[in-house]
Each structure stands twice: as C-alpha cells, then as structure tokens.
Coordinates of C-alpha atoms in Angstrom, one line a residue:
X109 CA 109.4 155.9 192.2
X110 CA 113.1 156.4 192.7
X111 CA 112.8 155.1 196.1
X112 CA 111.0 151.9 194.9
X113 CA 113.6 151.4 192.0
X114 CA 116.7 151.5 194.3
X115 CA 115.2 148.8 197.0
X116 CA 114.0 146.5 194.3
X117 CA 115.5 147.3 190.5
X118 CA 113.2 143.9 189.3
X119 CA 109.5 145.3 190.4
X120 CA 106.9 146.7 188.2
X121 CA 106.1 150.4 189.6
X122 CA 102.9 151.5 189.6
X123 CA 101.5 154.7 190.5
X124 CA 97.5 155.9 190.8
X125 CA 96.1 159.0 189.8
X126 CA 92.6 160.4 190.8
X127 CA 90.3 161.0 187.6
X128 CA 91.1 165.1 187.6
X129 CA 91.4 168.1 185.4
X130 CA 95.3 168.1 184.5
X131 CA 95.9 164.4 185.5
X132 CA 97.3 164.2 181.9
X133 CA 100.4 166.5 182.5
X134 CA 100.9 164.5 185.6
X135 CA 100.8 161.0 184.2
X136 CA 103.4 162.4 181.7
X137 CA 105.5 163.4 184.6
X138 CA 105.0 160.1 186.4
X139 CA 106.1 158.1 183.1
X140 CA 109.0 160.7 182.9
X141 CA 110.0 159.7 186.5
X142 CA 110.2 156.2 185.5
X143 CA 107.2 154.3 186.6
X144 CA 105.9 150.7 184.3
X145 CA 102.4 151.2 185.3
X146 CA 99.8 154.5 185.8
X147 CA 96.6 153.7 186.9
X148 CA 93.8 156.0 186.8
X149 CA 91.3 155.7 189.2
X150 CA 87.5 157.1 188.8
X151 CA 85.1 158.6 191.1
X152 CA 82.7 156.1 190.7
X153 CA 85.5 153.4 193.0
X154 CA 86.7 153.7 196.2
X155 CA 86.9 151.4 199.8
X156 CA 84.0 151.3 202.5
X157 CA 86.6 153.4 204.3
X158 CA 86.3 156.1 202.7
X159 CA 84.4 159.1 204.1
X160 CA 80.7 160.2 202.4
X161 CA 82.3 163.5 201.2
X162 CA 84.9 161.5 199.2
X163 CA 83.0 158.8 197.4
X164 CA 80.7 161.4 196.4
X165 CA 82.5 164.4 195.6
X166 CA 86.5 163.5 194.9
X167 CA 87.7 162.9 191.1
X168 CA 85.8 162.7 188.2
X169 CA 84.5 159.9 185.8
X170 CA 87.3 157.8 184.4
X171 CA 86.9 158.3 180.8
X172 CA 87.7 161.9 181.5
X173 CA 90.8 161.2 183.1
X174 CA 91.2 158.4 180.6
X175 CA 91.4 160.5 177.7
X176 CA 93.5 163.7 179.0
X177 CA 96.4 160.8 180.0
X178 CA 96.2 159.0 176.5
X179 CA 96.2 162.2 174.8
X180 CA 99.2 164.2 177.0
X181 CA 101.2 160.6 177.0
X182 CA 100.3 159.6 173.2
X183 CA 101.1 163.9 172.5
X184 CA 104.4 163.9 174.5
X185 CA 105.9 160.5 173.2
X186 CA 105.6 158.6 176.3
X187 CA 102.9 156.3 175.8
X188 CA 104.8 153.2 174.5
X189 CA 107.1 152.9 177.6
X190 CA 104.4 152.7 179.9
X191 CA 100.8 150.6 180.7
X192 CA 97.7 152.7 181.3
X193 CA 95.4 150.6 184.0
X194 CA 92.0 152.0 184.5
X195 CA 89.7 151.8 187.7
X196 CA 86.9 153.2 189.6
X197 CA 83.1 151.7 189.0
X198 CA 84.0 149.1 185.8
X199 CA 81.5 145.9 185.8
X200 CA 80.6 144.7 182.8
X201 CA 83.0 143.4 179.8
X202 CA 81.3 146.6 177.8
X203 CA 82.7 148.7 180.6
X204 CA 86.3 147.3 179.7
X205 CA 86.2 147.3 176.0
X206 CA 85.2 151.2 175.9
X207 CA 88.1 151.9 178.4
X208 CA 90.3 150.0 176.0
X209 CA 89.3 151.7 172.9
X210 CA 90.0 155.1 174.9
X211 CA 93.7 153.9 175.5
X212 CA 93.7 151.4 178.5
X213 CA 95.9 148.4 178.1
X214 CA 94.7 146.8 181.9
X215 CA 91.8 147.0 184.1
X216 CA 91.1 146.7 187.8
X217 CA 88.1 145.5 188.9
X218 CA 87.8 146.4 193.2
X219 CA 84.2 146.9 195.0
X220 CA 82.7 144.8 192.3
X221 CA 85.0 141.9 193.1
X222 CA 84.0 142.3 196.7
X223 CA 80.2 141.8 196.1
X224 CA 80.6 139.3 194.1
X225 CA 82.1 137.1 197.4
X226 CA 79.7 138.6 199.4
X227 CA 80.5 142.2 200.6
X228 CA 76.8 143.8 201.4
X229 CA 78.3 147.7 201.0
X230 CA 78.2 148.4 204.5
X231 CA 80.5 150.9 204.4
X232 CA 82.7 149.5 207.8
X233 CA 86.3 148.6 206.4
X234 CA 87.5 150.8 208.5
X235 CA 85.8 150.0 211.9
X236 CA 86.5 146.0 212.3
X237 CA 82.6 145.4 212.1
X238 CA 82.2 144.4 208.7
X239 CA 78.8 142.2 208.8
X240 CA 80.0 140.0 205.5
X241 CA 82.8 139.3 207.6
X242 CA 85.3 140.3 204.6
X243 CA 87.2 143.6 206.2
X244 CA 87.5 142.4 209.7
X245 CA 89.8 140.7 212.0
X246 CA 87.3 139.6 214.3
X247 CA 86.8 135.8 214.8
X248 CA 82.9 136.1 214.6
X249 CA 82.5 138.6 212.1
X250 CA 85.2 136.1 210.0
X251 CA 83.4 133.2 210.4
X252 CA 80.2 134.8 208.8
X253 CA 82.3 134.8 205.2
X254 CA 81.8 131.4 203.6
X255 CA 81.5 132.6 200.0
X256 CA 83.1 129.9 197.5
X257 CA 85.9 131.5 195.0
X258 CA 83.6 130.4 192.4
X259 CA 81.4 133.1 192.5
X260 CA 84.0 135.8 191.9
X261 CA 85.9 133.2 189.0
X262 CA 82.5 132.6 187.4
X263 CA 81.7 136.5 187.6
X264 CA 85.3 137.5 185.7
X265 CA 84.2 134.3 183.1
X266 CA 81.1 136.5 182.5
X267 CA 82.8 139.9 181.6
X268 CA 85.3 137.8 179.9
X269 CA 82.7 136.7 177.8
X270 CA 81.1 139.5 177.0
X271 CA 84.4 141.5 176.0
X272 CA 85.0 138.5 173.2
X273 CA 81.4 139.2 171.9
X274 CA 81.9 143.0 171.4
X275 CA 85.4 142.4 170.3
X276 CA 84.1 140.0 167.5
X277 CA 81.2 142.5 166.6
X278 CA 83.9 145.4 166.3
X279 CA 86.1 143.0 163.9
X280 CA 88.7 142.8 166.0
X281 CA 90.9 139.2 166.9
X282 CA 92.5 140.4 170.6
X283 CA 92.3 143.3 172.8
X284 CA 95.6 144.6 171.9
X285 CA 94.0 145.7 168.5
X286 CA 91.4 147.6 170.5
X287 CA 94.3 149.7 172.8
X288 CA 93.8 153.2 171.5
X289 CA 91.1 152.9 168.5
X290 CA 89.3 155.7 169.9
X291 CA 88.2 155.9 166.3
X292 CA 85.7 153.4 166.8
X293 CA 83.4 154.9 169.6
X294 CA 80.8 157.5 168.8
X295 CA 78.2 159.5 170.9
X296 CA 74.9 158.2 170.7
X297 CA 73.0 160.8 173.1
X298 CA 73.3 164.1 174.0
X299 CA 72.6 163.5 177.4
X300 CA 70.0 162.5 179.3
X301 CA 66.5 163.7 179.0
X302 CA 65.6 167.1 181.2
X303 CA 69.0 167.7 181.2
X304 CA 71.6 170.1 178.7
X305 CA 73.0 168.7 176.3
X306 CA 76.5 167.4 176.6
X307 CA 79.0 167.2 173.9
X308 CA 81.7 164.3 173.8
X309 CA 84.0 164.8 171.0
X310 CA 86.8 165.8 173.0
X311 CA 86.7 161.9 175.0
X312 CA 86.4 160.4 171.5
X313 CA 88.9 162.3 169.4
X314 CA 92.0 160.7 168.3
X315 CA 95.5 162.4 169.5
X316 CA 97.4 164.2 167.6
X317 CA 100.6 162.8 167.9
X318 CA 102.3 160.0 165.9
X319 CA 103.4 158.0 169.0
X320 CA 102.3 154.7 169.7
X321 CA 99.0 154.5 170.8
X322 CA 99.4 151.8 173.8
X323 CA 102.3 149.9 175.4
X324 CA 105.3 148.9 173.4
X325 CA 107.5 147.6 176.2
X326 CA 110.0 150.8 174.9
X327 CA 112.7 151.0 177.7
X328 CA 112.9 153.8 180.0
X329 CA 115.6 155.9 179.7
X330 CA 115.9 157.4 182.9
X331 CA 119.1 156.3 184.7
X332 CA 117.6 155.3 188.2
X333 CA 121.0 154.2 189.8
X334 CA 123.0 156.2 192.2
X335 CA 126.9 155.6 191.9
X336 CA 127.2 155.9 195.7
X337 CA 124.2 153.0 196.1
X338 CA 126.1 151.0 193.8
X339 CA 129.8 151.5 195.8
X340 CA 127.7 150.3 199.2
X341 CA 126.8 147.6 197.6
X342 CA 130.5 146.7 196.6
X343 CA 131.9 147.4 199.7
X344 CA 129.6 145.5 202.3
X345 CA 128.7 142.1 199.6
X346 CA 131.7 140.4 201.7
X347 CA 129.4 140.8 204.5
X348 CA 126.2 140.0 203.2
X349 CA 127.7 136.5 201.5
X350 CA 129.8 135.8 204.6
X351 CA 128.9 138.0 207.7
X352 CA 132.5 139.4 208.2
X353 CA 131.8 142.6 209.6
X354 CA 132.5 146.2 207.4
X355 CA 133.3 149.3 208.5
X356 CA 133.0 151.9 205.3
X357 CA 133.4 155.5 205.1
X358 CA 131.8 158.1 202.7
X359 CA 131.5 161.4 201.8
X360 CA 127.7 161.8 201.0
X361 CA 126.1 164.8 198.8
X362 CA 122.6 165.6 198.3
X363 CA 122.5 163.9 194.9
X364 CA 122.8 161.0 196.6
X365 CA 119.4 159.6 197.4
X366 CA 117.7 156.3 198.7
X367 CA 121.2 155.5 200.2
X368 CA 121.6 152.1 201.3
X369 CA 118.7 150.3 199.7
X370 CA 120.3 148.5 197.0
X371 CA 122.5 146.7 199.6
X372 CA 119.2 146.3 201.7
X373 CA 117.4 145.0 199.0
X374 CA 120.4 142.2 198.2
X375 CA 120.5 141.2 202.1
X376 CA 116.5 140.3 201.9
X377 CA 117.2 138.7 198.7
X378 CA 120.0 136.7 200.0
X379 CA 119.0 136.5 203.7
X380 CA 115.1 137.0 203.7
X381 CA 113.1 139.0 206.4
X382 CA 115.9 138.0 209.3
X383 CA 118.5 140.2 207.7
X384 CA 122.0 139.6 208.9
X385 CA 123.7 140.0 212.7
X386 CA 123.7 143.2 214.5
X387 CA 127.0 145.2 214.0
X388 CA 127.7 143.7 210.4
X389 CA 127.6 146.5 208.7
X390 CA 128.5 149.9 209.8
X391 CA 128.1 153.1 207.4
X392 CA 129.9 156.4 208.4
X393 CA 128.8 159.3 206.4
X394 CA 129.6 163.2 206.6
X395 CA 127.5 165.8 204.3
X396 CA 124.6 166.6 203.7
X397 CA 122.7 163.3 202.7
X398 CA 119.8 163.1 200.2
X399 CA 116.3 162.2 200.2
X400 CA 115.4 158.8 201.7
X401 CA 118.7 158.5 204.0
X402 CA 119.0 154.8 205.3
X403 CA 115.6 153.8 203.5
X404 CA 114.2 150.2 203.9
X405 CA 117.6 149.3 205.7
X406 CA 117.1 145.9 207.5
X407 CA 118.8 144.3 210.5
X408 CA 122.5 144.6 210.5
X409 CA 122.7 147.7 208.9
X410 CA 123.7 151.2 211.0
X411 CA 124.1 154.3 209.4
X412 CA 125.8 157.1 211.2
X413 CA 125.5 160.3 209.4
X414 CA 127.6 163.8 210.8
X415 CA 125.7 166.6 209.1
X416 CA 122.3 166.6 208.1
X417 CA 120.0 164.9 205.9
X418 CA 116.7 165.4 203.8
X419 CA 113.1 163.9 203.6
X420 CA 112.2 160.6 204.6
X421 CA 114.8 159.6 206.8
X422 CA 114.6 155.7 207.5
X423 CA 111.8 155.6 204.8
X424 CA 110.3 152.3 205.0
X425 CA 112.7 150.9 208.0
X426 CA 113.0 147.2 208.4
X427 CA 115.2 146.7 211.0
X428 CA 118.1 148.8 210.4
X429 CA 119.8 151.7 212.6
X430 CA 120.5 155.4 211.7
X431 CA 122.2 158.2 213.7
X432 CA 122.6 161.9 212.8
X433 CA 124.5 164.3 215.0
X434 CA 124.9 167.7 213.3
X435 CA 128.6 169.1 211.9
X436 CA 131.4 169.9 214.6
X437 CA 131.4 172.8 213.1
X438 CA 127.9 173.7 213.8
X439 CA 127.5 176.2 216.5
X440 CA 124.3 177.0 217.5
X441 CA 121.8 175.6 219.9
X442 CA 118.9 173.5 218.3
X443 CA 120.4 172.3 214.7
X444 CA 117.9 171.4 212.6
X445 CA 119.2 168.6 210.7
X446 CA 116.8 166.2 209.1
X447 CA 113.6 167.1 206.8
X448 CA 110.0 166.1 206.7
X449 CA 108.1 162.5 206.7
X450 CA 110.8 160.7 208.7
X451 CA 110.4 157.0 209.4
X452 CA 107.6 157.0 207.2
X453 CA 106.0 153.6 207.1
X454 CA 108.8 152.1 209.6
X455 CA 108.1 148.7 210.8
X456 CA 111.4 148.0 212.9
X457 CA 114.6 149.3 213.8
X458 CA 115.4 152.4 214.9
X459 CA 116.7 156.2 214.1
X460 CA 118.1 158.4 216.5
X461 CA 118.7 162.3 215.7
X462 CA 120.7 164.9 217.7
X463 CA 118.9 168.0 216.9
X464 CA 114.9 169.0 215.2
X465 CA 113.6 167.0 212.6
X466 CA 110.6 169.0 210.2
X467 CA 106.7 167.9 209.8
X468 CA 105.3 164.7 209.9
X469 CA 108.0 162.8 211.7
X470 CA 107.0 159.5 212.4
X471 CA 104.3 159.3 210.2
X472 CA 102.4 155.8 209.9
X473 CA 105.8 154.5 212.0
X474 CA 104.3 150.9 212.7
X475 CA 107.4 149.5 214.7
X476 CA 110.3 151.2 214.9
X477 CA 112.2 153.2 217.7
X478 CA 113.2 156.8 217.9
X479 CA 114.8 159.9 220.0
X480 CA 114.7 163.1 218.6
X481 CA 115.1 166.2 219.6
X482 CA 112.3 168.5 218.3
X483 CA 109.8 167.8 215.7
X484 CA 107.4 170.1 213.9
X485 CA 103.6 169.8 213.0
X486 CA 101.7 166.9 212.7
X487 CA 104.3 164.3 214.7
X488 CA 103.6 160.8 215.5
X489 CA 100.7 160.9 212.8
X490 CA 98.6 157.8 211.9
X491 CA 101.3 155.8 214.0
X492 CA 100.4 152.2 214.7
X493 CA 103.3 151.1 216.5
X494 CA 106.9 151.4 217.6
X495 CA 108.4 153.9 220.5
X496 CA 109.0 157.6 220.3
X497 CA 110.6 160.1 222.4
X498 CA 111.3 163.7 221.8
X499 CA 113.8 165.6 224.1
X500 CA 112.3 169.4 222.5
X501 CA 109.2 171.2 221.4
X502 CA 106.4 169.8 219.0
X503 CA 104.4 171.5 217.0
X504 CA 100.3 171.2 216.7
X505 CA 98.4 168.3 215.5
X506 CA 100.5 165.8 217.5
X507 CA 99.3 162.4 217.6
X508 CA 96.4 163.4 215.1
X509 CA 95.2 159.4 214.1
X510 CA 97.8 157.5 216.0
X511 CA 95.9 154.7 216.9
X512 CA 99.2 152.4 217.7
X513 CA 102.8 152.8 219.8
X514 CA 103.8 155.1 222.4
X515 CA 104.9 158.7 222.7
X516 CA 107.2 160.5 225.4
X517 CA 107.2 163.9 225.1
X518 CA 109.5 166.7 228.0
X519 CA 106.4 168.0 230.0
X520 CA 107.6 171.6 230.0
X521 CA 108.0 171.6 225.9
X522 CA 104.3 170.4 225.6
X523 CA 101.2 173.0 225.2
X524 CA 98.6 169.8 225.8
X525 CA 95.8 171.9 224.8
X526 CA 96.6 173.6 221.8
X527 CA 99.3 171.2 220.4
X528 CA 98.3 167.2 221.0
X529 CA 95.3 165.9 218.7
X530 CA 93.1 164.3 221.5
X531 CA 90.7 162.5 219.0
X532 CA 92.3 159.4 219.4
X533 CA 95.0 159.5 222.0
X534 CA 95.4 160.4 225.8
X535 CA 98.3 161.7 227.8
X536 CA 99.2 160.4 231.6
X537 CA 102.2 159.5 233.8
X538 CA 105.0 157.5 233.2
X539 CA 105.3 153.7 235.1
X540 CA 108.7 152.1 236.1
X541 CA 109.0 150.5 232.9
X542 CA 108.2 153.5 230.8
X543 CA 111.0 155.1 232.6
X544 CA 113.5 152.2 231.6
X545 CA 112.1 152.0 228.3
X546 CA 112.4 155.7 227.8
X547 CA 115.7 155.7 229.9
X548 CA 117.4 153.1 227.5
X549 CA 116.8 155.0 224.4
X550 CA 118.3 158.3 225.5
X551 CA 121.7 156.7 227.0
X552 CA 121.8 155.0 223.3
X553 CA 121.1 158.3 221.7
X554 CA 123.6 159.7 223.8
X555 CA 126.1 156.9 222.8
X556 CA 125.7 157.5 219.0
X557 CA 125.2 161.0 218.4
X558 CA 127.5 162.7 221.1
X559 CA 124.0 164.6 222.1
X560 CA 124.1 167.5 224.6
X561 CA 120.4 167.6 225.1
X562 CA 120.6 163.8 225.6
X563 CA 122.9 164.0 228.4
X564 CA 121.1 166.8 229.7
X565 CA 118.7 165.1 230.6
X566 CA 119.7 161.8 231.8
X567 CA 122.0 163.7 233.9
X568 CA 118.8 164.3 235.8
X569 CA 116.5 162.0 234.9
X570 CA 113.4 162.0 236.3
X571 CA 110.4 160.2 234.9
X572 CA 108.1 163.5 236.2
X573 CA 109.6 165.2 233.7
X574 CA 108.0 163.6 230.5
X575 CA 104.5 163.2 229.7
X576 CA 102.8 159.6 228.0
X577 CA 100.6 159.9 224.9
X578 CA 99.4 156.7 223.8
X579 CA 95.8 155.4 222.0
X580 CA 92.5 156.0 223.7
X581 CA 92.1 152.2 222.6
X582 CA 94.4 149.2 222.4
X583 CA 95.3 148.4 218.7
X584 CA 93.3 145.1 217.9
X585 CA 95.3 142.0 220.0
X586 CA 95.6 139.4 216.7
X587 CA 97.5 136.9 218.3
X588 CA 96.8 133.1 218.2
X589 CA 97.2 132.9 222.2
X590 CA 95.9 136.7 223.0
X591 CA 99.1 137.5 224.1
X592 CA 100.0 141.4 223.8
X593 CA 101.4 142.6 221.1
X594 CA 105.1 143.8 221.9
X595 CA 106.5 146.7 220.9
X596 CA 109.4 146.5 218.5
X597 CA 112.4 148.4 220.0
X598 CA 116.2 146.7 218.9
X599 CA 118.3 148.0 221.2
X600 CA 121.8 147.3 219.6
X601 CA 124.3 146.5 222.5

C-alpha cells in the first residue's frame, strides 16, 4: 500500500482478502495501513486458472467474511474511511442487495460477467486454448469470440432491475440507505433438509460499535510521505522539466522506503512511458536503504547505493538503473546486502548487486536485467522475461515456473539436480552471443559496483564456465509480423 501511495499519491488502493476466519482483524489492519478500497472475495469466485483444489476448497462463503470485516471495521472505528467491495459467486440483484445490507458499499461481478459474453467454463485461462476464444492469444481460438457487448450490458440492466424492486419492497429510496442495515435480514431456514441445523444470528447481528456503518469519505490519517521521497523530488524537478542532468547525494536510513518513486511517478506524468535520457539523473546513496529501494524507477533514473538495502529492490522496475556495492568498511567475503523479492514484477531496466541477495530474487521479473552475486531459494521464479546472471551459489527451487527470459548461472556453484526446478525450464551451453550478452553485463557490474567477484571472473572468462537455464517452451510470439520477441537489456554506455 505504501509502495502504491508513493508512485502514484492520486490512485484509489484496493486490496483483496480471501473470505477466512480472522479476515476481520486483517481488513482493520489493511484500512489502518492506508488503503481506499477492501474487497472481500468468496469461495464461490475464482479464474479458470485456478487449480481444482482451490476453487473447491480455499476461503469461505462471502457473507462470512462479509460480516467479521463490517463488524472488526464498524467495532474499531475504521469503517467510514474506507469502501467494502464484495466478490466471489454474486448473480442476481438479490445477491447484491443482501451483501449490501451486511455492510458492502460495491460489488464485483467476475465469472458471471464472462458467461454472459460467452465463456463455456472450460477451465483453460491458463493454457492459451480457451474454446470461447475469450482467455487466449491465439488468432483462431480469438476469432471464435463474436459475442455483442449487449449481452453482458443487458445482463447488468437485469440485476439492476431487480436490486430497485427489492429496494422498493424494503422501503428504501437508494442503496446507500441499505449500506449496513443488517437489521433488516432474518433467517428463514435452519438449513437444508437431512442436514443439522445451522444458526445465523452471528451474520445478521448488528455491531456493537457506534461508528459509521459504511463509507463516509473520512480522510486517512496516516502520513504516507517520506521526507527523503519528497527532497528527490526537489532536487531532480530541474531535470525532469528541462533534462539538465543532476547529480544528488544522500544519506539514506531504513525509514526511508519506496525511495525514488515520487520523482518516478512525476517523470511518467510529465514524460509518459519514454521517461527521460539516459544519465539524467544520478542518485548516490550510503546506508542502509529501506524497503522498495529504486521502486518503479523509469528511464533516466540510476541509483547507486554503498551499503545495503532491504526487500524489494527495483520493485516494479520500468526502465531505471540500480547499483549496490557493500560498505568500504565491510570486510568479509560474500556480503549479503540486499533482502528478499527483488525486481519483483520488473518490466525493464536493470539492477546490479555486488554481493548475495535473499529469496525470491527475480521473482515474476518480466524484462529487466540483472548480475548478482548469490541468491537464495526460489530465484528466477515465475519469470517471464528479462536477463539474469548470478556470479555465486543459488539455493533450491530455482527457476520453479519461469516460463519467460534467460538465466546464467557459474557451473561449479550449481547442484542441477537438487537445486534447479526442471518443470518448466532446461539447462544447456552457452552460444557466442550468450557469452557477449552475459559478457556485457559483468564488465557493467564491474564498472558500477567496484566488484571483486565480477572481475574475477572476467579476468578469465570463459563461456564453459556458466550454465543456460531458459523455458522448455518459447513464451507465446504475439507480434504483428512474428518477429521474436527481444529481450529487454539497457545497457547504459
């Protein structure tokens, strides 16, 4: 949420909770953290993608989860500063008028939607063979979907319809005056027949505190700027309005988190997608850097850090550049100097780390390019694009759903039967242009970061000495001409 919130202070924030025992005390923590929106979802929902064990086993009806949020945010006094949205299985405008009664002020409406333009519940998001042609990038299968937007328009018109009818029966003018009256649903079963008997009051019972019972539009208090965001932002808006190039020098704490995406976020706003020029902004840090270090930075942006940073490094990357290089005053041989879930969700740019990172480094990385020296469990996971090369040891469950991008790993740090996922990926030789890809990236590691290891091994570089893992498959070519899909890898000269 705090991530979110620094890269774009205008959005609406929503987070979604699974339908669980205790998902009350965490929506009151989620609206405590500073998000507009919690949605919780049901059991009865859920994509085509999911496996069996999860659509029929994970979370619990939504009026369960329903009710423990209304009463723990209603109980706490948090309920007016935030919107409750409920999913998971609603279809009929009864369906939404009892979730707003219970406390919902929105409502999402997802496989429904889908059949109503067609989708046949085939259960193949995930495998680019949808037979509706809805969830599929295949030409064929695409041209198969020919459903008019009028059936899914005319389908909302009916639920629509029906929620004014049982509005008008209950008395009541708008929906708004049905947020929250709990008081006007009662049980009408016991359960069904040949079954035990199942008691309700606790969905249909009022809460006891004197809050407001929906959304108010109270402002949240929580102060979600960091002063050190806010003095990039200063310092580098000559170079964002007229691409003057900035070179600006902090001392960095860990209290200072998502650092650099305010400016990032005025660039795109400014400049769009293409960012500014390469070299325009420079950021030299020492400390110990927060959470989210360099997250969401775009093009033009390099961050060079000399100490060591927390989770999430290059979060979100769009373009930018990040270097860490440990302390001078570190001593020993293998620092370990960055955290988990680095360049999580990257789609360009690149991040380059003189020492170990922790777990899940790389992690759904869909473009970007990165050296690092050592990486714990589960590296490279669900990647889908982008270049990696590690110059140390990795730990098990590497490449475990990486379906996209490239991997070099040192052969003589690798266990390939007991630490690379084969599922989806393969391992092989290096080509001539591996080895000038892979080449390339090390000498600019070695530039940036000062690296030992780096210069180790260029210093006798020999393209026998790493091992390829890439996909078993090619990632789908979606190209007008067919052409392949390149590899994002900036380089900056």
């Amino acid at each position: 949420i705090y991530d979110l919130r620094q890269i774009n202070p205008r959005a609406d924030i929503s987070v979604k909770l699974v339908a669980q025992a205790g998902v009350g005390t965490i929506a009151a923590g989620v609206a405590k953290a500073g998000a507009d929106i919690i949605l919780i979802s049901g059991h009865n929902g859920g994509t085509g993608a999911s496996p069996q064990s999860s659509i029929k086993y994970a979370g619990v009806a939504w009026e369960l989860g329903l009710a423990d949020a209304q009463h723990a945010l209603v109980n706490s006094g948090l309920r007016g500063r935030v919107r409750l949205r409920i999913d998971g299985g609603l279809r009929t405008g009864r369906d939404v008028v009892i979730a707003a009664l219970m406390g919902a002020d929105e409502f999402s409406f997802g496989t429904v939607a889908a059949v109503a333009v067609g989708c046949v519940m085939a259960r193949a998001c995930h495998l680019n063979t949808c037979p509706a042609g809805i969830a599929t990038q295949d030409p064929k299968l695409r041209a198969k979907f020919k459903t008019p937007p009028d059936h899914l328009i005319s389908y909302m018109n009916f639920v629509a319809t029906e929620v004014r009818e049982l509005l008008a029966q209950l008395g009541l003018n708008s929906m708004q005056e049905a947020i929250g009256r709990v008081d006007l649903l009662h049980q009408v079963k016991e359960g069904l027949e040949g079954n035990p008997p199942i008691d309700l009051w606790r969905l249909i019972t009022p809460p006891d505190g004197d809050g407001a019972r929906r959304y108010t539009g109270t402002p949240n208090p929580l102060k979600t700027t960091a002063p050190l965001n806010q003095t990039l932002l200063n310092d580098a808006m000559s170079a964002i309005e007229t691409g003057d190039r900035v070179d600006i020098k902090y001392t960095i704490t860990n209290q200072d988190r998502t650092f650099g995406a305010l400016a990032a976020n005025e660039i795109t706003r400014r400049r769009g997608s293409s960012g500014i020029p390469l070299n325009t902004i420079l950021i030299r840090t020492r400390g110990s850097a927060g959470q989210s270090y360099g997250a969401f930075s775009v093009k033009g942006m390099h961050f060079k850090l000399i100490g060591e940073a927390n989770d999430y490094v290059g979060k979100g990357l769009s373009g930018g550049e990040i270097s860490i290089a440990p302390s001078p005053d570190y001593h020993g041989e293998v620092p370990v100097i960055a955290g988990n879930a680095i360049l999580y969700g990257a789609t360009s740019g690149a991040v380059f780390i003189a020492g170990r990172v922790g777990e899940r480094f790389a992690v759904r990385n869909s473009g970007a390019a990165a050296v690092v020296e050592g990486v714990g469990d589960h590296g490279c996971e669900y990647m889908t694009g982008g270049v990696v090369v590690v110059l140390g040891s990795i730990g098990r469950n590497f490449g475990a759903g990486m379906s996209g991008g490239i991997a070099y790993l040192l052969r003589n740090e690798v266990d390939l039967t007991h630490q690379i996922n084969h599922s989806m990926v393969t391992t092989g030789d290096l080509d001539r242009a591996d080895m000038d890809v892979v080449r390339d990236l090390i000498s600019r590691h070695v530039k940036l970061t000062r690296s030992v290891c780096g210069k180790k091994v260029l210093a006798n570089f020999d393209l026998t000495h790493f091992i390829k893992i890439a996909p078993r498959q090619e990632p789908l070519d979606t190209t007008p001409q067919g052409e392949p899909v390149p590899i994002t890898m900036p380089i900056v000269a």
